[in-house]
PDB file of C-alpha atoms in Angstrom:
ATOM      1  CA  UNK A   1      13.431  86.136  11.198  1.00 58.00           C
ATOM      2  CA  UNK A   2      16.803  87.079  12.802  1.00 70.00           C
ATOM      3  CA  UNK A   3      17.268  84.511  15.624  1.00 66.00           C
ATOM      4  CA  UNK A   4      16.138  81.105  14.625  1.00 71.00           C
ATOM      5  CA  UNK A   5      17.286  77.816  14.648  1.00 79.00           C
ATOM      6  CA  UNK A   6      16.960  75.844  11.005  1.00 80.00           C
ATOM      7  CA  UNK A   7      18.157  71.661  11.078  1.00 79.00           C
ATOM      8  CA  UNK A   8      16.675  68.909   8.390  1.00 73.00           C
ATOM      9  CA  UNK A   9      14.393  66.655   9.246  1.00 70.00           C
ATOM     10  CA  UNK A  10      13.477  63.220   7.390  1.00 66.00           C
ATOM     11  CA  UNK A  11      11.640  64.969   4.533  1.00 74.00           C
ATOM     12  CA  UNK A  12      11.501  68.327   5.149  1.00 78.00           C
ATOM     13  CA  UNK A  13      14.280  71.758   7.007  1.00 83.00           C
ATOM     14  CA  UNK A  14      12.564  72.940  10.102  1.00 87.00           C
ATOM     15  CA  UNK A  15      13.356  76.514  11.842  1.00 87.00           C
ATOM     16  CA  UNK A  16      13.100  76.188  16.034  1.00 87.00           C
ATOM     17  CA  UNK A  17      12.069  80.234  17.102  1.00 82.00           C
ATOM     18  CA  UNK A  18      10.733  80.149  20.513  1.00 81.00           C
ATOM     19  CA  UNK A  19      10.143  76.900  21.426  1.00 88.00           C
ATOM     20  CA  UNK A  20       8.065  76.583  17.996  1.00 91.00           C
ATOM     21  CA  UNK A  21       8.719  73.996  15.354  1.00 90.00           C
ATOM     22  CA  UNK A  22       8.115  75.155  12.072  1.00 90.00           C
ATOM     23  CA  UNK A  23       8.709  73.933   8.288  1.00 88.00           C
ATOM     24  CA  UNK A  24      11.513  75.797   6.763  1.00 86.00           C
ATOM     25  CA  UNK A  25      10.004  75.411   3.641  1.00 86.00           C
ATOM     26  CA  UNK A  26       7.297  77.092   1.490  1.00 92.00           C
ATOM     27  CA  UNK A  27       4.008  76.029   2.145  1.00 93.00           C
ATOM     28  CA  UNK A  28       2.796  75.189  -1.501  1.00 94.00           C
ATOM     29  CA  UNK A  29       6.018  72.583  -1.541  1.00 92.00           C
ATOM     30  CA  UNK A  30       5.224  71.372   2.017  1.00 87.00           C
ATOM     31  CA  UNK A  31       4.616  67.410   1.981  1.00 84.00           C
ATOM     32  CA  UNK A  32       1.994  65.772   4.163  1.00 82.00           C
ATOM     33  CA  UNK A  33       3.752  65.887   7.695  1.00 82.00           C
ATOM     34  CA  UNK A  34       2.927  62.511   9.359  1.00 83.00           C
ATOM     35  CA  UNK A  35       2.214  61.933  13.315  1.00 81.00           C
ATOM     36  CA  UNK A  36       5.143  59.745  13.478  1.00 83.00           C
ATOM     37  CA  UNK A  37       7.200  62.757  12.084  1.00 83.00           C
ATOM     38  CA  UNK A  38       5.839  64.825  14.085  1.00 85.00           C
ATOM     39  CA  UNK A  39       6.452  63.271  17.451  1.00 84.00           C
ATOM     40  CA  UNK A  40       9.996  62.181  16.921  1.00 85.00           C
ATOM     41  CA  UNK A  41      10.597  65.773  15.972  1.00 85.00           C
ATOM     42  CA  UNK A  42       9.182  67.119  18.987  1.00 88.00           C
ATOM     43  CA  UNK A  43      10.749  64.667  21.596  1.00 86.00           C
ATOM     44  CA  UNK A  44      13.937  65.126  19.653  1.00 86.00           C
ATOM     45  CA  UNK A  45      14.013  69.269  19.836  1.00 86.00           C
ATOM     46  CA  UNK A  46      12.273  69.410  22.846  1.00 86.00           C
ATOM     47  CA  UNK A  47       9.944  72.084  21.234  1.00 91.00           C
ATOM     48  CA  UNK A  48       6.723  73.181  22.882  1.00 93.00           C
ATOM     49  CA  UNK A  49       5.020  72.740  19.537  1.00 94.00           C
ATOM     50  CA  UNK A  50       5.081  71.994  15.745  1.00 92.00           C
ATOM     51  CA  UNK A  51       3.405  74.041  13.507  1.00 93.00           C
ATOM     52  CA  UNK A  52       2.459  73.589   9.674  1.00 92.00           C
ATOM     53  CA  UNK A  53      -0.101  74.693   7.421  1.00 92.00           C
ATOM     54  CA  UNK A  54      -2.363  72.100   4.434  1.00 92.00           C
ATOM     55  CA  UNK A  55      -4.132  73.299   2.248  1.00 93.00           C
ATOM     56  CA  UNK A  56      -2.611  76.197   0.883  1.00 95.00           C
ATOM     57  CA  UNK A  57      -4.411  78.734  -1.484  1.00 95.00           C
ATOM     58  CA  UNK A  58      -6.668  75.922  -2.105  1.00 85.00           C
ATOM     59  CA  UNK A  59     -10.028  77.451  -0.160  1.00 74.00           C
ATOM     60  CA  UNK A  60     -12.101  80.298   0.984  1.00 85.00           C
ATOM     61  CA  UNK A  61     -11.584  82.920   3.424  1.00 91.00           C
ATOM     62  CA  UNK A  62     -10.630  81.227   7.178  1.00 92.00           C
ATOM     63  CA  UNK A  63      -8.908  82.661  10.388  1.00 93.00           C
ATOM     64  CA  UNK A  64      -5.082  81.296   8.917  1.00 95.00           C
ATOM     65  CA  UNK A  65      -3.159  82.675   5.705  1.00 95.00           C
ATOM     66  CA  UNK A  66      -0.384  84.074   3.823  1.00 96.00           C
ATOM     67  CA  UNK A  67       0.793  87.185   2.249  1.00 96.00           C
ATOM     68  CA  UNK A  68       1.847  86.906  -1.234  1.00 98.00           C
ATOM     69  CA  UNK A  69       2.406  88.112  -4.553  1.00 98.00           C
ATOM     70  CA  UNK A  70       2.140  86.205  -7.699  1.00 97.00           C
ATOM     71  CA  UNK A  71       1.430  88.620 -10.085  1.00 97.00           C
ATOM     72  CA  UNK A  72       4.104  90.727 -12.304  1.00 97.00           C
ATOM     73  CA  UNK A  73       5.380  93.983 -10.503  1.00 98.00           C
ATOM     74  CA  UNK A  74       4.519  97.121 -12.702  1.00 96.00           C
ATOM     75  CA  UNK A  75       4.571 100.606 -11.575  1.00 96.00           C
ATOM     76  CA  UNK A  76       1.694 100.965 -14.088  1.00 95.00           C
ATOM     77  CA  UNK A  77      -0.403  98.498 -12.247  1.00 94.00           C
ATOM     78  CA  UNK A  78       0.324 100.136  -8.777  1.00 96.00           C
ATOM     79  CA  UNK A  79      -1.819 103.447  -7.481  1.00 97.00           C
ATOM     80  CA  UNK A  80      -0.849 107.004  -8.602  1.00 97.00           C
ATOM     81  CA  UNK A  81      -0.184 108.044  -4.713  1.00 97.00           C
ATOM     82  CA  UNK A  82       2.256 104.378  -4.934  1.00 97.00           C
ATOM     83  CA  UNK A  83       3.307 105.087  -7.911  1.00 98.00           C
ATOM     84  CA  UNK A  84       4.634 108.804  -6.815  1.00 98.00           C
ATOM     85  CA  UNK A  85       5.995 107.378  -3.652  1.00 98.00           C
ATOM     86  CA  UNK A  86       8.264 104.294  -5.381  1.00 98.00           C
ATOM     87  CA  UNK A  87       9.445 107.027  -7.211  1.00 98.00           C
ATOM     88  CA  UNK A  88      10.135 109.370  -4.558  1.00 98.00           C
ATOM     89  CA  UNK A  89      12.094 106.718  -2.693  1.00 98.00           C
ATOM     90  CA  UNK A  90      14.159 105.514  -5.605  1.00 98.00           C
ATOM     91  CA  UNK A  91      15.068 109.141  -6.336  1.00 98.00           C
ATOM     92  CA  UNK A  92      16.282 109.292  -2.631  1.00 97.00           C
ATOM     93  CA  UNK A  93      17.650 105.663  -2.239  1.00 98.00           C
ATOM     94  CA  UNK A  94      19.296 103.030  -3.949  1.00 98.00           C
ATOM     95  CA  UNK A  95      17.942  99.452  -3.438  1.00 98.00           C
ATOM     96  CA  UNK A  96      20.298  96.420  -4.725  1.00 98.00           C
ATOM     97  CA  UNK A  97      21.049  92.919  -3.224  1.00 98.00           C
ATOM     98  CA  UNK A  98      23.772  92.927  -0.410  1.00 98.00           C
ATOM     99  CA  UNK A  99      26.230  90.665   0.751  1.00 98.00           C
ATOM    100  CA  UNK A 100      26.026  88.974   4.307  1.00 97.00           C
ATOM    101  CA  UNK A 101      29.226  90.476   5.148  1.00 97.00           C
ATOM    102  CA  UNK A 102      27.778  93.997   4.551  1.00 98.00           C
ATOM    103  CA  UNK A 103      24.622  93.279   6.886  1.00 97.00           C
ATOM    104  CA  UNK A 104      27.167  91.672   9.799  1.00 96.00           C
ATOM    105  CA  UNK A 105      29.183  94.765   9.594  1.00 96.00           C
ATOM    106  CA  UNK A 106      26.512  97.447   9.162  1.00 97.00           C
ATOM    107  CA  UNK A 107      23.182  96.171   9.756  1.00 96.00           C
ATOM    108  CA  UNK A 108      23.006  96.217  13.546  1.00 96.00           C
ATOM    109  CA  UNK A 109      22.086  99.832  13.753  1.00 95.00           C
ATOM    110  CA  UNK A 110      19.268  99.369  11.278  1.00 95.00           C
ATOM    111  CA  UNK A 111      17.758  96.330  13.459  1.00 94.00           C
ATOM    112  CA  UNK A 112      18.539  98.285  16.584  1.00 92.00           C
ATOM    113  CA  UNK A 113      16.342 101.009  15.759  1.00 91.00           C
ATOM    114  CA  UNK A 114      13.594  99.634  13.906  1.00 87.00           C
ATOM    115  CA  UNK A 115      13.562  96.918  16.810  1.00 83.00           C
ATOM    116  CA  UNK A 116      12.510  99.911  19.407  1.00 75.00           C
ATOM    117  CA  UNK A 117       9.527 100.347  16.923  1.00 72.00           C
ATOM    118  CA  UNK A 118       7.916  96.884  17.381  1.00 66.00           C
ATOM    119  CA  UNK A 119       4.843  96.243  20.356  1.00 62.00           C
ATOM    120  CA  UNK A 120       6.530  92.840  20.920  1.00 61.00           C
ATOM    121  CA  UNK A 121       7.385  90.587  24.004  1.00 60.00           C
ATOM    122  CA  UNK A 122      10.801  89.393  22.228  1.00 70.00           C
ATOM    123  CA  UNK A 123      14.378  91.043  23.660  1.00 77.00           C
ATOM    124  CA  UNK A 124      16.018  93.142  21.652  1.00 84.00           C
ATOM    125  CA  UNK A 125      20.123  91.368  20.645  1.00 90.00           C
ATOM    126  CA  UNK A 126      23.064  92.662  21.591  1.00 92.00           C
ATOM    127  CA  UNK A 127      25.380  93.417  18.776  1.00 94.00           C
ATOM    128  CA  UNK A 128      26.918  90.055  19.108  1.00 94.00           C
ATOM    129  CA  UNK A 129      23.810  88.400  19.549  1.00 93.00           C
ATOM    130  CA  UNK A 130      22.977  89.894  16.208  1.00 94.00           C
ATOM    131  CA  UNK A 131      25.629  89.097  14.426  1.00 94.00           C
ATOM    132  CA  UNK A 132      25.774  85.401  15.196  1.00 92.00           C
ATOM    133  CA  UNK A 133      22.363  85.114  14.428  1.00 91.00           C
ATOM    134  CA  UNK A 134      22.873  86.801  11.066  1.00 94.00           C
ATOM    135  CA  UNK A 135      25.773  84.380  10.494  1.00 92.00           C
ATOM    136  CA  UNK A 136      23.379  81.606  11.524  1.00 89.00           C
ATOM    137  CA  UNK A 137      20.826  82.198   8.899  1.00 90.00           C
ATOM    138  CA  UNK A 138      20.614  79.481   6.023  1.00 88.00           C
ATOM    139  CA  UNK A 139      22.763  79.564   2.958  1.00 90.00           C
ATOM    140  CA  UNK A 140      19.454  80.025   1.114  1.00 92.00           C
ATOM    141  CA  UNK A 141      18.759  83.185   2.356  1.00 94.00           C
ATOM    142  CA  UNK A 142      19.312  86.373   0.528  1.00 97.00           C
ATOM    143  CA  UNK A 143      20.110  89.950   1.664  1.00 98.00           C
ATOM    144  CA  UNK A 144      18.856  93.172   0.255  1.00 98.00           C
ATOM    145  CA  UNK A 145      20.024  96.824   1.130  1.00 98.00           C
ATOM    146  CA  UNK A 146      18.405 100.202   0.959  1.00 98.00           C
ATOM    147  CA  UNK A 147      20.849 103.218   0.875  1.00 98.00           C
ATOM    148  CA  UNK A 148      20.469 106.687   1.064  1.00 97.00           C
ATOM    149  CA  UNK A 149      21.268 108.109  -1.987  1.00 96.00           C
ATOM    150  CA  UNK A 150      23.285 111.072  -1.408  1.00 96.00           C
ATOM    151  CA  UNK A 151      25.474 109.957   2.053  1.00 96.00           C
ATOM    152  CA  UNK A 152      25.702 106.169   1.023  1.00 97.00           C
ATOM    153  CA  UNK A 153      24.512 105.313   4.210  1.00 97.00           C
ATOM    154  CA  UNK A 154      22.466 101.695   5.372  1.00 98.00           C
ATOM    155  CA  UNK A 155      19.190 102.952   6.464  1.00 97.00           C
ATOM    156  CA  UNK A 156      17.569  99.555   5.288  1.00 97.00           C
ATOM    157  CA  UNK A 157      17.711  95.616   5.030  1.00 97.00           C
ATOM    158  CA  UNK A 158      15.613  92.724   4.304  1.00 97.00           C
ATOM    159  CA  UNK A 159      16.853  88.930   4.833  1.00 96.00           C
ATOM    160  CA  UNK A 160      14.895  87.429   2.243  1.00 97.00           C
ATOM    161  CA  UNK A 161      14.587  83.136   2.358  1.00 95.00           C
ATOM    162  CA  UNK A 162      14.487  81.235  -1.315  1.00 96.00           C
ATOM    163  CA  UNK A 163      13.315  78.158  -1.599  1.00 93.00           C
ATOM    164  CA  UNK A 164      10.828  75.691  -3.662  1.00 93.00           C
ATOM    165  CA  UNK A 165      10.565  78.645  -6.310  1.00 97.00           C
ATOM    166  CA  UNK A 166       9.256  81.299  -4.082  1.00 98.00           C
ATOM    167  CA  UNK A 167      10.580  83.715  -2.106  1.00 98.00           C
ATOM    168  CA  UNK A 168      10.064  84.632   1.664  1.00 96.00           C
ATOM    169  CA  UNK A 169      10.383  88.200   2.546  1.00 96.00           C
ATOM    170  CA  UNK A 170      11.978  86.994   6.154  1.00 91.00           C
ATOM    171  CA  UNK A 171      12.217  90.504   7.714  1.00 90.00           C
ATOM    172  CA  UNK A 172      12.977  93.830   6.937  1.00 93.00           C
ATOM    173  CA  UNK A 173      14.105  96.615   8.745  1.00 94.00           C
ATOM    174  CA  UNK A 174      13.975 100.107   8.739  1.00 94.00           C
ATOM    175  CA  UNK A 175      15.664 102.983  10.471  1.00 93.00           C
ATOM    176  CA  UNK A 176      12.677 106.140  11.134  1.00 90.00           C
ATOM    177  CA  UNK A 177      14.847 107.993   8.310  1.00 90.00           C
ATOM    178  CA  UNK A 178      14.448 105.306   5.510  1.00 94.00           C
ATOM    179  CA  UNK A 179      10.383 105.204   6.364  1.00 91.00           C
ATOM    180  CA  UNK A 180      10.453 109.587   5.671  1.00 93.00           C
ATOM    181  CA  UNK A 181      12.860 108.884   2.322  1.00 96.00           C
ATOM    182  CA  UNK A 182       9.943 106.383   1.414  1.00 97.00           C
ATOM    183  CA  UNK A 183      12.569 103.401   1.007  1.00 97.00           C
ATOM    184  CA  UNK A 184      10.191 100.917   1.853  1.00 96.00           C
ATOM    185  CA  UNK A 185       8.069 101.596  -1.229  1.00 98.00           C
ATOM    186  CA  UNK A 186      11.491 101.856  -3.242  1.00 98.00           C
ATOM    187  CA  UNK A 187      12.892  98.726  -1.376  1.00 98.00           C
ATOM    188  CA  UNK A 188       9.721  96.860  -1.597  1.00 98.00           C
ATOM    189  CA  UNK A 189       9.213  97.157  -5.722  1.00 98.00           C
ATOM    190  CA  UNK A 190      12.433  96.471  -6.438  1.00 98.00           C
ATOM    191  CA  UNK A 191      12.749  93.249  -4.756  1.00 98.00           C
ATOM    192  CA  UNK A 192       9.313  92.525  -6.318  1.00 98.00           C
ATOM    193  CA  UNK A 193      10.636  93.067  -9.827  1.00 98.00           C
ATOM    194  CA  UNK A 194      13.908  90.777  -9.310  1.00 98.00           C
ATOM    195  CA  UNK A 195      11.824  88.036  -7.724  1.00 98.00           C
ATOM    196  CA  UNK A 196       8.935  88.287  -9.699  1.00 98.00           C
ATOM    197  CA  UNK A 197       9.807  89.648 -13.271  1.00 98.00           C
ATOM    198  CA  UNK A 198      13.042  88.919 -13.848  1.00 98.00           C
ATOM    199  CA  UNK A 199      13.298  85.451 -12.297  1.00 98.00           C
ATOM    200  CA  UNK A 200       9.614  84.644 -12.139  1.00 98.00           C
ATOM    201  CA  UNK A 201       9.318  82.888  -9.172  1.00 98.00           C
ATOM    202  CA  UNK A 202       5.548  81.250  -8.269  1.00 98.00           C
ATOM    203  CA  UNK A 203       5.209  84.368  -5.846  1.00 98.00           C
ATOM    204  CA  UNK A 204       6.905  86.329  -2.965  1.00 98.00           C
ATOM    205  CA  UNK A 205       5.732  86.212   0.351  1.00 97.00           C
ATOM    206  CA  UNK A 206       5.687  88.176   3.614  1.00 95.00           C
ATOM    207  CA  UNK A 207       4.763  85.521   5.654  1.00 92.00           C
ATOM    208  CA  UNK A 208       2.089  84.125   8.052  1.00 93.00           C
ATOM    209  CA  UNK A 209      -0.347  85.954   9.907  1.00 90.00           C
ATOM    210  CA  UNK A 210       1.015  87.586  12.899  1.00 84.00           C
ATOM    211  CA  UNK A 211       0.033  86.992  16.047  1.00 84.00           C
ATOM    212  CA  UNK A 212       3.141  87.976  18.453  1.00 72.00           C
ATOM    213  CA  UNK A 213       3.345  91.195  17.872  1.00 61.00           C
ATOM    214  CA  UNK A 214       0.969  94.305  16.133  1.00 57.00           C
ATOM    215  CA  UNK A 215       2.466  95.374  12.833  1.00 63.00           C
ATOM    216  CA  UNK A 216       1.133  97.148   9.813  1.00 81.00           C
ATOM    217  CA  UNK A 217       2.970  95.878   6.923  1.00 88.00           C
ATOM    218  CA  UNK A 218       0.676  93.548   5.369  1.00 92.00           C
ATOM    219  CA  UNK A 219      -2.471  95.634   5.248  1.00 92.00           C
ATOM    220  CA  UNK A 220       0.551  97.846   3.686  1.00 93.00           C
ATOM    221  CA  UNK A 221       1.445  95.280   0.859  1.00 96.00           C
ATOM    222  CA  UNK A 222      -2.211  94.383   0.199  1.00 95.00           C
ATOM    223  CA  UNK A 223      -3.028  98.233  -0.344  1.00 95.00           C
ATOM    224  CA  UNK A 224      -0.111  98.902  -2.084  1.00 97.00           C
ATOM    225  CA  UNK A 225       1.328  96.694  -3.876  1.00 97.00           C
ATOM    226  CA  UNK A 226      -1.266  94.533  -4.509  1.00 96.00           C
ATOM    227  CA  UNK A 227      -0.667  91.345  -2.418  1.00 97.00           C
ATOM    228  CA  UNK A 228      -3.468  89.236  -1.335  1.00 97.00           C
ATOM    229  CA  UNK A 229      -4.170  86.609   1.188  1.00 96.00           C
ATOM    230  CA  UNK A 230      -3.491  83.233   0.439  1.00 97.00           C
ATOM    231  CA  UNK A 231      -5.818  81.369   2.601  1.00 96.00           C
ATOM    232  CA  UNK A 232      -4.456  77.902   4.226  1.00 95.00           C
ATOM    233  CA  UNK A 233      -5.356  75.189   7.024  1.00 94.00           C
ATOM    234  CA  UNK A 234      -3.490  75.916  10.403  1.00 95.00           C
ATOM    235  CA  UNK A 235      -2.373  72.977  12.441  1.00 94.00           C
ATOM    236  CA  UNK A 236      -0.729  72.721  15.649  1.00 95.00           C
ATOM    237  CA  UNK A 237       0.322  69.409  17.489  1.00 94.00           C
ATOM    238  CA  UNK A 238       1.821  70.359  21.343  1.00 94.00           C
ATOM    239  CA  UNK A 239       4.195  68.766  23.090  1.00 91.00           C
ATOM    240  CA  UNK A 240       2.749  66.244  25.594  1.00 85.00           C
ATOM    241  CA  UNK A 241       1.733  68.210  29.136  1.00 91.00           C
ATOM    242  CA  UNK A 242       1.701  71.357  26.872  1.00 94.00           C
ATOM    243  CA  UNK A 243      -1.757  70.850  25.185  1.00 94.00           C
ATOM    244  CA  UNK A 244      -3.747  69.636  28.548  1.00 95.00           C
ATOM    245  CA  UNK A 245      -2.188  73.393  29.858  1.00 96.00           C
ATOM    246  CA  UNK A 246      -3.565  74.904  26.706  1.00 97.00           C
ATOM    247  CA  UNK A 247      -6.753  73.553  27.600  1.00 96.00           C
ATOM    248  CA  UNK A 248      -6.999  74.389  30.867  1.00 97.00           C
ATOM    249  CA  UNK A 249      -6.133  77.783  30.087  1.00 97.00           C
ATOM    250  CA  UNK A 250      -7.820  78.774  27.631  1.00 96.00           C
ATOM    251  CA  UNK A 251     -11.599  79.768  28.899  1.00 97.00           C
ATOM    252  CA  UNK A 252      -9.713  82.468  30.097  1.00 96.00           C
ATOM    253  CA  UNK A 253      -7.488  83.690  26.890  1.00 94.00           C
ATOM    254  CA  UNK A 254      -8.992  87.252  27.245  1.00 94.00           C
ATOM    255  CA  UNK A 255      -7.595  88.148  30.481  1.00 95.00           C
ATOM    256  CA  UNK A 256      -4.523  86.673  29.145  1.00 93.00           C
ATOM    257  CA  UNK A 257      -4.640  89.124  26.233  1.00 90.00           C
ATOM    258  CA  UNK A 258      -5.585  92.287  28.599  1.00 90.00           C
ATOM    259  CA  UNK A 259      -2.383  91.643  30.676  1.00 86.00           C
ATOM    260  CA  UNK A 260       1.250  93.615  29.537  1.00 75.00           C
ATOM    261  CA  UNK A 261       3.543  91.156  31.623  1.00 78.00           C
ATOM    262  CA  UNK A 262       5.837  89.436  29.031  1.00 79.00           C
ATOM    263  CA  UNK A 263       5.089  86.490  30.008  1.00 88.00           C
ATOM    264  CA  UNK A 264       1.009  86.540  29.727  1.00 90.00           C
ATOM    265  CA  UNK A 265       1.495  88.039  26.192  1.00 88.00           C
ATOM    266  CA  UNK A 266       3.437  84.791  25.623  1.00 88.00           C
ATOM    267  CA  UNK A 267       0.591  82.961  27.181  1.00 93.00           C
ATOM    268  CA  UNK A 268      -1.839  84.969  25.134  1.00 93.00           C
ATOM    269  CA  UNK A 269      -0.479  84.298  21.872  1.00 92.00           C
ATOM    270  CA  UNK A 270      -0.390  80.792  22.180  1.00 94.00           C
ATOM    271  CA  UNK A 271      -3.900  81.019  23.430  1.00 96.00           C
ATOM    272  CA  UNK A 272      -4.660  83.033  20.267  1.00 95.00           C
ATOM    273  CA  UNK A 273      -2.975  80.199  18.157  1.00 95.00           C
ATOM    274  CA  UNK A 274      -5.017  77.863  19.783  1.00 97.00           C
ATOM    275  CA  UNK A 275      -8.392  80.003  18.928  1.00 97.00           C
ATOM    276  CA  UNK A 276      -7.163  79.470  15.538  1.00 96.00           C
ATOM    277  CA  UNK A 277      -6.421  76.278  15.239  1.00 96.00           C
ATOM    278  CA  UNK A 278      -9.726  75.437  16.655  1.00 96.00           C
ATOM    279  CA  UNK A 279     -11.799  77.882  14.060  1.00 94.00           C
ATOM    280  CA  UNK A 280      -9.590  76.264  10.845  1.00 94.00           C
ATOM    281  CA  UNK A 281     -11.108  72.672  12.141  1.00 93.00           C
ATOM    282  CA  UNK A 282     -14.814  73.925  12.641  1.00 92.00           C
ATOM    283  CA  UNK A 283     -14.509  75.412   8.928  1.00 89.00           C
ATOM    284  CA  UNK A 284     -13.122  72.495   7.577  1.00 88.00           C
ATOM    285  CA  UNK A 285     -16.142  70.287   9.504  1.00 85.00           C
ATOM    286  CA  UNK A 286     -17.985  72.697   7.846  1.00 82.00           C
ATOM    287  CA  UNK A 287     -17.328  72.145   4.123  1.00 70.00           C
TER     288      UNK A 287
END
């Protein structure tokens, strides 16, 4: 996502968002993070928390996963109501692969707007917020851009991470006119061909579940396009004086949750982590 912090560590790239640790890396290629890792990464970043996932794709259904593709893209394969709305938005938009320089220059309207769509405690950047943090972004990432067909005009972008043979669907953004001229579903195929067919990477993924802010776009990709949910283990190891306030607080992670103040949705997402992290360890007693 726009707005994070990426270093290496001793075996594997970490991204800082929030005061959250978290492995840069795919989670099939993840290695087996050890304490000792995880400590001197913490005390070095001063991060609130590091967070991983084990066990990837290898087990049932559980509270923790990943959506992904790993199957060709086809239009054939896809829905007839899909299948009419790809090609309405490729008749009305042209999705290619961008530049960097094109999303620093152009993209900030895009962001801006689809930004005022998101339920989410996180600020909004400024235009030169945004464009540092585009700048920012590792060398592995790749940038995608939907146009309008007829006035040549941005009205989409996706920042797209590839790494360990799989590709990361970062974020993507869309202005309200891209969503009418369907250049999501247009966007969306097209990316999944490139990554997919024509350079058959393992699979492409939109991520982690979410849990900071309400969005649609996965139950979007599982209906459409025929994602599915790659089940893993979530772990979570808090900074010290961070996990004995985790405890304390959370008996009372529902009022947490019923509050709007920005700073008890922070609290309530980290108490929803928590909830989480606790059921992935119960199943995994369990087995």
């Amino acid at each position: 996502m726009i707005g994070y912090h990426y270093f290496p560590g001793a075996r594997t790239s970490w991204r800082l968002h929030h005061g959250v640790l978290i492995p840069l890396g795919m989670p099939h290629a993840l290695p087996l993070i050890t304490a000792q890792e995880i400590r001197q990464t913490l005390i070095e970043h001063r991060a609130f928390l590091v967070r991983w996932e084990e066990s990837f794709d290898q087990q049932g259904e559980g509270e923790w996963w990943h959506i992904i593709k790993d199957a060709p893209e086809s239009l054939e394969t896809l829905s007839s109501n899909t299948r009419s709305k790809v090609r309405r938005g490729l008749k009305n938009t042209i999705s290619k692969p961008t530049a960097r320089e094109v999303i620093l220059n152009e993209g900030y309207d895009v962001y801006r707007s689809a930004f005022d769509r998101y339920e989410t405690f996180e600020a909004m950047f400024s235009p030169s917020q945004f464009r540092e943090a585009v700048e920012a972004l590792p060398a592995e990432t790749e940038f995608w851009e939907a146009r309008n067909r007829e006035t040549g005009e941005l009205i989409a972008f996706s920042e797209n991470l590839v790494r360990d043979e799989a590709c990361f669907y970062n974020t993507m953004w869309f202005q309200p006119q891209a969503l009418k001229a369907y250049a999501g579903y247009a966007l969306i195929h097209e990316m999944n061909k490139h990554y997919l067919n024509d350079r058959s990477l393992l699979y492409v993924s939109d991520g982690a579940r979410s849990i900071s802010h309400s969005t649609n776009i996965h139950d979007f990709l599982e209906q459409k396009f025929g994602f599915r949910r790659a089940y893993a283990r979530l772990r979570v190891v808090y900074f010290p004086g961070v996990g004995a306030a985790v405890r304390l607080l959370y008996p009372f992670r529902q009022w947490f949750a019923s509050r709007s103040s920005g700073v008890f949705q922070k609290i309530a997402v980290l108490l929803e982590q928590e909830r989480i992290r606790r059921a992935c360890i119960e199943q995994e007693e369990k087995a």
